Coordinates of C-alpha atoms in Angstrom, one line a residue:
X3 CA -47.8 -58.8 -13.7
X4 CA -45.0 -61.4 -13.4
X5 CA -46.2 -63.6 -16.7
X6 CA -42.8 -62.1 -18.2
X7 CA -40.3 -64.7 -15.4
X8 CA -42.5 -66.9 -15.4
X9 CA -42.1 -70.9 -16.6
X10 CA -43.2 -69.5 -19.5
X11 CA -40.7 -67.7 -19.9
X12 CA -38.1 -69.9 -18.9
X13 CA -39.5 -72.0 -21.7
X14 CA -39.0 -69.3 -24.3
X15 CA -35.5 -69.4 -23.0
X16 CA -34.6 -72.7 -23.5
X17 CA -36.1 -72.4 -27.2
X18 CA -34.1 -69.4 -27.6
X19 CA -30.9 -70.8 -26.8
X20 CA -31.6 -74.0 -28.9
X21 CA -31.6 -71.3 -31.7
X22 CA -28.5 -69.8 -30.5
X23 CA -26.8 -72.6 -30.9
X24 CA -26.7 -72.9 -34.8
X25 CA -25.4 -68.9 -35.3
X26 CA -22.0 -68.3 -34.4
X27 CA -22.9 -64.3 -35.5
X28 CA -19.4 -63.1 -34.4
X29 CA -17.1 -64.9 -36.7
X30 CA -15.0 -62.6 -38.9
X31 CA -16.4 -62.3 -41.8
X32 CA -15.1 -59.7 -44.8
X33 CA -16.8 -56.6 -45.4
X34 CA -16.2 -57.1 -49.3
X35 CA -12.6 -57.8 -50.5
X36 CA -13.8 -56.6 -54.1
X37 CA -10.7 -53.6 -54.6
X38 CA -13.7 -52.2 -57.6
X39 CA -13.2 -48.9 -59.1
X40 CA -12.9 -45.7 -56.4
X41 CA -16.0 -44.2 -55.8
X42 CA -15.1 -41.3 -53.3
X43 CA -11.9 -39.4 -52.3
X44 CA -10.2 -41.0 -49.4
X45 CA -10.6 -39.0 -46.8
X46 CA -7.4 -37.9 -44.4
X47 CA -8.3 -39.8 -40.7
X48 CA -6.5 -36.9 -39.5
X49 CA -9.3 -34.5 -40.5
X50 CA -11.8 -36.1 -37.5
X51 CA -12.1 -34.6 -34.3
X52 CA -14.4 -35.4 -31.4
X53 CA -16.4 -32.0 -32.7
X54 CA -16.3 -33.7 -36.2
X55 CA -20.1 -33.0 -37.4
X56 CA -21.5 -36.8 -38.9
X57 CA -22.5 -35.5 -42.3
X58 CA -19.6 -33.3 -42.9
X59 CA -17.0 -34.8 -44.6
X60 CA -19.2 -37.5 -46.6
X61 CA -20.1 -36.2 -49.7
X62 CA -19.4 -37.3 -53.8
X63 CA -17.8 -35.6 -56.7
X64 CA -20.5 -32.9 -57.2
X65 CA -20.3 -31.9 -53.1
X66 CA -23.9 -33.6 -53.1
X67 CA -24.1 -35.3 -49.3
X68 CA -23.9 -39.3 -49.2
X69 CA -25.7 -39.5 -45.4
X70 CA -28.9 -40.3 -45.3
X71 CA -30.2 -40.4 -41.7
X72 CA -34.1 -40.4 -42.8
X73 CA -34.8 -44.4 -41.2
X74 CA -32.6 -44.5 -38.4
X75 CA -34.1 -41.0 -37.3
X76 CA -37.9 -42.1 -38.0
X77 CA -37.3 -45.2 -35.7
X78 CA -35.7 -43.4 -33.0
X79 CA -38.7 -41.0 -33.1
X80 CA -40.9 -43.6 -33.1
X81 CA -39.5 -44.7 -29.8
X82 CA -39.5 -41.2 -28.3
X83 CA -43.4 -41.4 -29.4
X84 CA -44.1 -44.5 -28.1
X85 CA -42.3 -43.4 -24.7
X86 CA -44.0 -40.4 -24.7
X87 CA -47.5 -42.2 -24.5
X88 CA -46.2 -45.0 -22.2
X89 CA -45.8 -41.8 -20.1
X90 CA -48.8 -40.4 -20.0
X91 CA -50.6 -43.1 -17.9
X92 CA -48.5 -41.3 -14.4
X93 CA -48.5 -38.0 -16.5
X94 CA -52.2 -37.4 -17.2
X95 CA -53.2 -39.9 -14.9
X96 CA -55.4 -41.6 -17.5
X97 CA -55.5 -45.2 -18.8
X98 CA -53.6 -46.6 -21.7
X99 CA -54.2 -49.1 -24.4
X100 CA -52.1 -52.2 -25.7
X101 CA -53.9 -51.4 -29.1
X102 CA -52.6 -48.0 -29.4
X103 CA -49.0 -49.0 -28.3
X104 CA -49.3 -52.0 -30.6
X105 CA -50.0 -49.8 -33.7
X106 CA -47.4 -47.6 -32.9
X107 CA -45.2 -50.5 -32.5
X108 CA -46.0 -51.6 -36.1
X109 CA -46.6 -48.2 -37.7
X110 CA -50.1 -49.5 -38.8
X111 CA -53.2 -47.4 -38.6
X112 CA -51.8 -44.2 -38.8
X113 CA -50.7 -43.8 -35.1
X114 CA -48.6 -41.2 -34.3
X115 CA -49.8 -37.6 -33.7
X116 CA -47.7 -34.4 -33.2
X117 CA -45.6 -34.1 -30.3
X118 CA -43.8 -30.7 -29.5
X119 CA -41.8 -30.3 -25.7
X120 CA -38.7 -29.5 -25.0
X121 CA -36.9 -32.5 -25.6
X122 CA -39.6 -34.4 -28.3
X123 CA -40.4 -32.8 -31.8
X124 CA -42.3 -35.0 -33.1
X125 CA -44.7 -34.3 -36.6
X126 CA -47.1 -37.7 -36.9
X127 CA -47.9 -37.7 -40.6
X128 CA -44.4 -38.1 -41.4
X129 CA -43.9 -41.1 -39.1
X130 CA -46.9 -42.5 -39.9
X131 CA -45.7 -42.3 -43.6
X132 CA -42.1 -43.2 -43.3
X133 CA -42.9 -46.7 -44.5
X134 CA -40.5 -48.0 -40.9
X135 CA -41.6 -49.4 -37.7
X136 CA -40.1 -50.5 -35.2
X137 CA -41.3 -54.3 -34.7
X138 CA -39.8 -55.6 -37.4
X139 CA -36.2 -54.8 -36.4
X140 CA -37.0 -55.8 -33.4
X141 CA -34.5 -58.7 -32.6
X142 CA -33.4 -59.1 -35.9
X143 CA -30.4 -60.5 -35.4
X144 CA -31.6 -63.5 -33.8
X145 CA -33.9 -66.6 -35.2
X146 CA -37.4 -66.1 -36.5
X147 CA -38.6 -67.5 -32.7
X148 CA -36.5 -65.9 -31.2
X149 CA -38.0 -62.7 -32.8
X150 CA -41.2 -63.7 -32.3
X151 CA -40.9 -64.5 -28.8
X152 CA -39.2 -60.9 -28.3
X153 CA -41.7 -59.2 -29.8
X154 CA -44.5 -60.8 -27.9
X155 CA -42.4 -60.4 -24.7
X156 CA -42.8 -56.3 -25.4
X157 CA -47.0 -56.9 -26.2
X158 CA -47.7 -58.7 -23.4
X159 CA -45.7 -56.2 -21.8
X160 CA -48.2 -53.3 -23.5
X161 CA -51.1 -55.2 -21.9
X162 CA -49.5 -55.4 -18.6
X163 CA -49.1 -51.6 -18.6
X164 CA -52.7 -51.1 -19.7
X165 CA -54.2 -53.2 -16.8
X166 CA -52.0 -51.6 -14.4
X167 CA -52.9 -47.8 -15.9
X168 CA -55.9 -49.0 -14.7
X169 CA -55.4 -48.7 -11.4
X170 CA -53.4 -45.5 -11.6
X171 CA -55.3 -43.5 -9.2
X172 CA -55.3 -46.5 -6.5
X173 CA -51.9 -46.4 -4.1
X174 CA -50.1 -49.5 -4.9
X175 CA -49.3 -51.7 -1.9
X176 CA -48.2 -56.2 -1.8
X177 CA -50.7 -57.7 -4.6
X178 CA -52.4 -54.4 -5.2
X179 CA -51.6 -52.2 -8.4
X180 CA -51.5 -48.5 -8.7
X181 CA -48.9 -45.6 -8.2
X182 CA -46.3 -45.9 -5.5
X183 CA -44.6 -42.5 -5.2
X184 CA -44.6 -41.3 -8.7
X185 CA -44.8 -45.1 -10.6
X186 CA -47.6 -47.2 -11.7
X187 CA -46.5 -51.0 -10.3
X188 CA -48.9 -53.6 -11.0
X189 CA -49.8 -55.9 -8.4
X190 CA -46.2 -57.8 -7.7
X191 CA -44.6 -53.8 -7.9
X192 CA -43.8 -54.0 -11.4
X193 CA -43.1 -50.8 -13.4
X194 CA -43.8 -52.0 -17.0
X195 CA -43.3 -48.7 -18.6
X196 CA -39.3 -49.4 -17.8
X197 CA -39.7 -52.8 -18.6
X198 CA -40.7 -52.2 -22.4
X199 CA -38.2 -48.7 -22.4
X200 CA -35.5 -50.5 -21.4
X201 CA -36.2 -53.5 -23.1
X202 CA -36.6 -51.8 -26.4
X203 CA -32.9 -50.2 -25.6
X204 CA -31.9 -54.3 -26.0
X205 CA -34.2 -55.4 -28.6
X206 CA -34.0 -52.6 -31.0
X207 CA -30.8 -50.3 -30.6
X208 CA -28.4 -52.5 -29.2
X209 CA -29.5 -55.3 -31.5
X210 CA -29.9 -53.9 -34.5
X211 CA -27.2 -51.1 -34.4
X212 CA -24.7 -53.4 -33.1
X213 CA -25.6 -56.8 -34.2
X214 CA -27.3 -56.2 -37.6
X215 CA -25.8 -53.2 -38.7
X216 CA -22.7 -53.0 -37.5
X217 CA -22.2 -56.7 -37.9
X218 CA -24.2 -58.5 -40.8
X219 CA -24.7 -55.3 -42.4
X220 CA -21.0 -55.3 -42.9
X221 CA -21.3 -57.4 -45.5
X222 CA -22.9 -55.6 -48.1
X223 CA -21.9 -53.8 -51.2
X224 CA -19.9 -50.8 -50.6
X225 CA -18.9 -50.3 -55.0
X226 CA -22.0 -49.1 -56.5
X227 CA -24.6 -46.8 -55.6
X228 CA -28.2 -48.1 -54.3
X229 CA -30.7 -47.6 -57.3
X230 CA -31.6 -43.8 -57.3
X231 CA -29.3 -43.0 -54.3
X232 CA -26.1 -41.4 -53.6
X233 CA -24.6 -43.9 -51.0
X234 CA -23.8 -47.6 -51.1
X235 CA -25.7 -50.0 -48.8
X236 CA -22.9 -50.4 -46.6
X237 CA -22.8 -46.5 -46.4
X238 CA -26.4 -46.6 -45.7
X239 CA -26.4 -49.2 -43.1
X240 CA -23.6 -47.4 -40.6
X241 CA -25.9 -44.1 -41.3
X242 CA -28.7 -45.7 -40.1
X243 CA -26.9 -47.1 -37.0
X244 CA -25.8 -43.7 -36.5
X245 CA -29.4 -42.5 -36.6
X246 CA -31.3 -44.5 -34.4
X247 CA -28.5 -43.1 -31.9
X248 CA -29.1 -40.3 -32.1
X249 CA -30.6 -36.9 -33.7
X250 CA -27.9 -35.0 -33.4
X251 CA -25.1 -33.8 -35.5
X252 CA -22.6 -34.6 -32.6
X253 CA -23.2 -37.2 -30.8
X254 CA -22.8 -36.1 -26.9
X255 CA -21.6 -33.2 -28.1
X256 CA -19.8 -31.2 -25.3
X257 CA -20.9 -33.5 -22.7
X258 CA -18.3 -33.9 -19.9
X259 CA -18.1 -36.3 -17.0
X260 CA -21.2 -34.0 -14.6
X261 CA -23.1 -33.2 -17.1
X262 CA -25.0 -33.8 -20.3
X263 CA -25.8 -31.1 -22.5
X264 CA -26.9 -32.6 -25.6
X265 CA -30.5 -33.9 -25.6
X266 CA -30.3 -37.7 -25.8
X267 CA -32.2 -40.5 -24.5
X268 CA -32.3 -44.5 -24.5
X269 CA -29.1 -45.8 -25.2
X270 CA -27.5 -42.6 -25.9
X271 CA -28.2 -41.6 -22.4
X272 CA -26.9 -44.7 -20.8
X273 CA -23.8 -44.7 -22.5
X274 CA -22.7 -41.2 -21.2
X275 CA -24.5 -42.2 -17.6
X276 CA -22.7 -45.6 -17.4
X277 CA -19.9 -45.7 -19.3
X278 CA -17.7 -42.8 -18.3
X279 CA -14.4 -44.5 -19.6
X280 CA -15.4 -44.3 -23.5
X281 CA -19.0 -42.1 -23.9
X282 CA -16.4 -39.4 -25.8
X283 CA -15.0 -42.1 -27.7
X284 CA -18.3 -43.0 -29.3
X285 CA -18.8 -40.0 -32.2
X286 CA -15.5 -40.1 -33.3
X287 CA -15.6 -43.9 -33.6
X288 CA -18.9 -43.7 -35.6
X289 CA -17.1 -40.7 -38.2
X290 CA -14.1 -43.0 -38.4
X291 CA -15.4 -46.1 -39.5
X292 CA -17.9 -44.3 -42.0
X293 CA -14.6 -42.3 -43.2
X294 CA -13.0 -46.4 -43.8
X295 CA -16.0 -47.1 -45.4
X296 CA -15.2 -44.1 -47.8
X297 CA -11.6 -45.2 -47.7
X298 CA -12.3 -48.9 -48.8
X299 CA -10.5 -49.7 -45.4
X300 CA -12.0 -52.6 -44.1
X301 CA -10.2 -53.6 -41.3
X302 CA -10.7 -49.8 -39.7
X303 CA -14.4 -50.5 -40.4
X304 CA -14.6 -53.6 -38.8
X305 CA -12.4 -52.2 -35.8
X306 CA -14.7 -49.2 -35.4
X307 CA -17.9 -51.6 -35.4
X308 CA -16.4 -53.3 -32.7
X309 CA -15.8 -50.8 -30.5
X310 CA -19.1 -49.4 -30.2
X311 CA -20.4 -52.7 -30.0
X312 CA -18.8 -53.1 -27.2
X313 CA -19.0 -50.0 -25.5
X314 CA -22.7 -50.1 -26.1
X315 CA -22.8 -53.6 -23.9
X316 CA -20.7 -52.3 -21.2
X317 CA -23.0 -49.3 -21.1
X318 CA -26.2 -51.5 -20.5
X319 CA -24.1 -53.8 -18.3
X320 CA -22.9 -51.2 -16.1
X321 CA -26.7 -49.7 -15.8
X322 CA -28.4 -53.0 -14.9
X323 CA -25.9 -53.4 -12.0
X324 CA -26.2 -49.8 -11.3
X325 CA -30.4 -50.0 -10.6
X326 CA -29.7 -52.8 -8.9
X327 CA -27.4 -51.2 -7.1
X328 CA -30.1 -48.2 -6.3
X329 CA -32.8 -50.8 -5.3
X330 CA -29.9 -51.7 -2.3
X331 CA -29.4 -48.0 -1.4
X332 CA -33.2 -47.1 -2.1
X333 CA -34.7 -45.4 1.2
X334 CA -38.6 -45.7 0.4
X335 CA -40.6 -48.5 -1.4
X336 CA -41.1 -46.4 -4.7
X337 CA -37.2 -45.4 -4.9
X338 CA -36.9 -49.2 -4.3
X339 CA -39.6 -50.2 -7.2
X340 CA -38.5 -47.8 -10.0
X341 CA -34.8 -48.9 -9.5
X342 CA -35.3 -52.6 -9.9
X343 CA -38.1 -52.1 -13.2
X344 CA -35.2 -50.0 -14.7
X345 CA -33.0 -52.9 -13.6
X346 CA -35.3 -55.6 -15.2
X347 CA -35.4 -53.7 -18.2
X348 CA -31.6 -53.7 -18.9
X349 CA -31.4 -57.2 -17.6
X350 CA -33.6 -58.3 -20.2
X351 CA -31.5 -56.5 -22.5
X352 CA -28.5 -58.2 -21.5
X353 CA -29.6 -61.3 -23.8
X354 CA -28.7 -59.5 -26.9
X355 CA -24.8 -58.6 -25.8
X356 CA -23.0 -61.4 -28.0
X357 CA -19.6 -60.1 -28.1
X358 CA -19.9 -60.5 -24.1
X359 CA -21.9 -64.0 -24.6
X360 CA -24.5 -63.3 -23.3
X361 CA -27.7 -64.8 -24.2
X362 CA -31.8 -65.3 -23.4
X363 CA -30.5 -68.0 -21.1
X364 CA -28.7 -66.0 -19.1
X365 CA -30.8 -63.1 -18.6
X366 CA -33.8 -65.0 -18.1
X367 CA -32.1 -66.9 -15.2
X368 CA -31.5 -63.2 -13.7
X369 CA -34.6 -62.3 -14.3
X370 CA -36.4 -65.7 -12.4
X371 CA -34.2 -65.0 -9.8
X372 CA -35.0 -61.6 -8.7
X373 CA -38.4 -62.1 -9.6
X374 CA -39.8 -65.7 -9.8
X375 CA -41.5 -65.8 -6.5
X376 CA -45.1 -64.9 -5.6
X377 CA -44.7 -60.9 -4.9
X378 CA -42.3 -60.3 -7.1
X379 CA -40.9 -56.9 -6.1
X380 CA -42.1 -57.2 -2.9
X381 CA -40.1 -60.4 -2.0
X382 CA -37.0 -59.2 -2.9
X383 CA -33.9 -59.4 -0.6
X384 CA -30.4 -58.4 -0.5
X385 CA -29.5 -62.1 -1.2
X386 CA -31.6 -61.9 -4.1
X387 CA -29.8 -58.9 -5.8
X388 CA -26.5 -59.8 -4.9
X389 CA -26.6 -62.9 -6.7
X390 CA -27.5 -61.2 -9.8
X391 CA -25.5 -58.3 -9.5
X392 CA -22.4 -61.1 -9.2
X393 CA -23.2 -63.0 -11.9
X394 CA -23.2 -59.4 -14.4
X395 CA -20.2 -58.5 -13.3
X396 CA -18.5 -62.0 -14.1
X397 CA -20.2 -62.0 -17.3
X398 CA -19.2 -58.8 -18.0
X399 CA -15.9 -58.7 -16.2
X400 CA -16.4 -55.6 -14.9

């Protein structure tokens, strides 16, 4: 369903961008110039190698370890849960239900079940008893509307989905949902399981790793511990960056340019997929600035944050010119319609890139170009996906 580029939407878009206007989110701002006693031993920069394991070298004076990735871990699970059972519609061939995505959304009712495959391990009553979600970071750098109206973009997305699984036996054609290839499209060829994958990439882990975390969470206390815990809240906030990442101990760890052999998804993925130049930059930069953090070093901190802020937006950049690329060199309609719902997804995303300026304003104007007309997918035209391809790459100079 196209209710997502719609007026509506361009509405939400103007009222995001007049709430834009009163944050200027990337102005320096100090970490905590408080010198305050030493609570670790500096550590030696020269100790951390790409292989560097994240919890190795952070411990206190009794060898006890200072990393806890319990919340950034939960939520990324939560994702891979809620993926799992976007999924399942093509997978199982069987309808889905906004209510169940909504609860696992919002962690409410008890919603997650086990989950073991190759890739997902997954046990349910410990999500469902983490006492995290995922809605409520959802966008959380921006304005309480702005939130909002991110939030509701991904429900009304889950309802989308859960009409179209309706349909998921019926071949998809112009104004008729169902599966085309391997995809459920709703009626204007919309994938909408990509559209609320890739938009949560945006909403949750490139917002609230980069632009709460590693941003306003820079400005915590980094002298005393947090009640009953052995790390400061500035410790605890680039842990949990660190952990809605990822799962693993490295990061990437012996991926090379042809292949990935870690297990990662989301983000993670995209960055090794689309951002060749610095993927193997990415662990090291996360051990670093938690080593400054150790070290009192607030500049390295601060430097560290920024780099895999802005590798993280070149990585979602690069992949929504990329799909659009693949819609161009697509040979059959379903090729064609999974490439541009990926596409859509990351575009959407785009809106929460601030170091590159970007904005709601701009991605929604991407979004209502490629899609604002009566068959969405279906009306779509070289012309169309040039002109949004263009404007990412000025954006993003790239």
């Amino acid at each position: 369903m196209l209710q997502h580029f719609n007026l509506r939407n361009v509405l939400f878009a103007s009222m995001l961008v007049a709430g834009l206007s009163s944050c200027s989110d990337d102005e320096e701002r100090p970490i905590d110039p408080s010198p305050g006693p030493e609570l670790r031993t500096k550590i030696d920069y020269a100790k951390i190698t790409p292989t560097t394991p994240y919890k190795s070298l952070f411990v206190d004076t009794k060898g006890d370890t200072t990393v806890d990735l319990t919340s950034g871990n939960a939520r990324y699970k939560m994702f891979q849960a809620l993926n799992y059972y976007l999924g399942s519609a093509v997978r199982d061939s069987t309808q889905v239900t906004a209510a169940v995505m909504k609860n696992m959304y919002a962690n409410t009712g008890n919603p997650f079940t086990d989950i073991s495959t190759s890739t997902i391990n997954i046990k349910g009553a410990d999500l469902n008893a983490s006492g995290v979600q995922l809605r409520d970071v959802t966008a959380s750098s921006k304005t309480a509307a702005e939130a909002d109206a991110a939030r509701a973009h991904l429900e009304t997305s889950f309802a989308a989905l859960e009409a179209a699984s309706k349909s998921v036996k019926v071949p998809a054609a112009k104004g008729v949902a169902g599966k085309l290839g391997t995809y459920l499209v709703d009626s204007k060829g919309i994938e909408h399981g990509q559209i609320i994958q890739k938009g949560l990439i945006g909403a949750l882990q490139m917002d609230y790793i980069g632009n709460v975390l590693l941003d306003k969470g820079l400005d915590v206390d980094n002298i005393s511990l947090v009640s009953g815990k052995k790390y400061t809240a500035l410790e605890h906030n680039w842990d949990e960056a660190y952990g809605l990442l990822t799962l693993n101990p490295v990061y990437l760890a012996g991926a090379t340019d042809a292949a990935r052999t870690s297990n990662e998804s989301f983000i993670g993925s995209y960055i090794w997929e689309y951002n060749k130049a610095s993927y193997a930059k990415i662990h090291p930069a996360f051990v670093k600035g938690r080593a400054a953090i150790v070290n009192m070093d607030n500049a390295e901190v601060k430097t560290q944050a920024t780099f895999i802020r802005t590798e993280m937006e070149k990585a979602i950049a690069s992949a929504a010119l990329g799909y659009l690329g693949k819609w161009k060199s697509g040979t059959t309609d379903a090729a064609r319609a999974h490439a541009i719902g990926e596409g859509l997804g990351f575009i959407y995303s785009l809106r929460y890139c601030k170091i590159n300026g970007a904005d709601a304003a701009f991605s929604d104007a991407l979004l209502l170009g490629l899609m604002g007309s009566p068959n969405g997918f279906w009306d779509l035209t070289n012309d169309k996906i040039n002109a949004a391809s263009d404007a990412i790459t000025a954006k993003f100079k790239l």
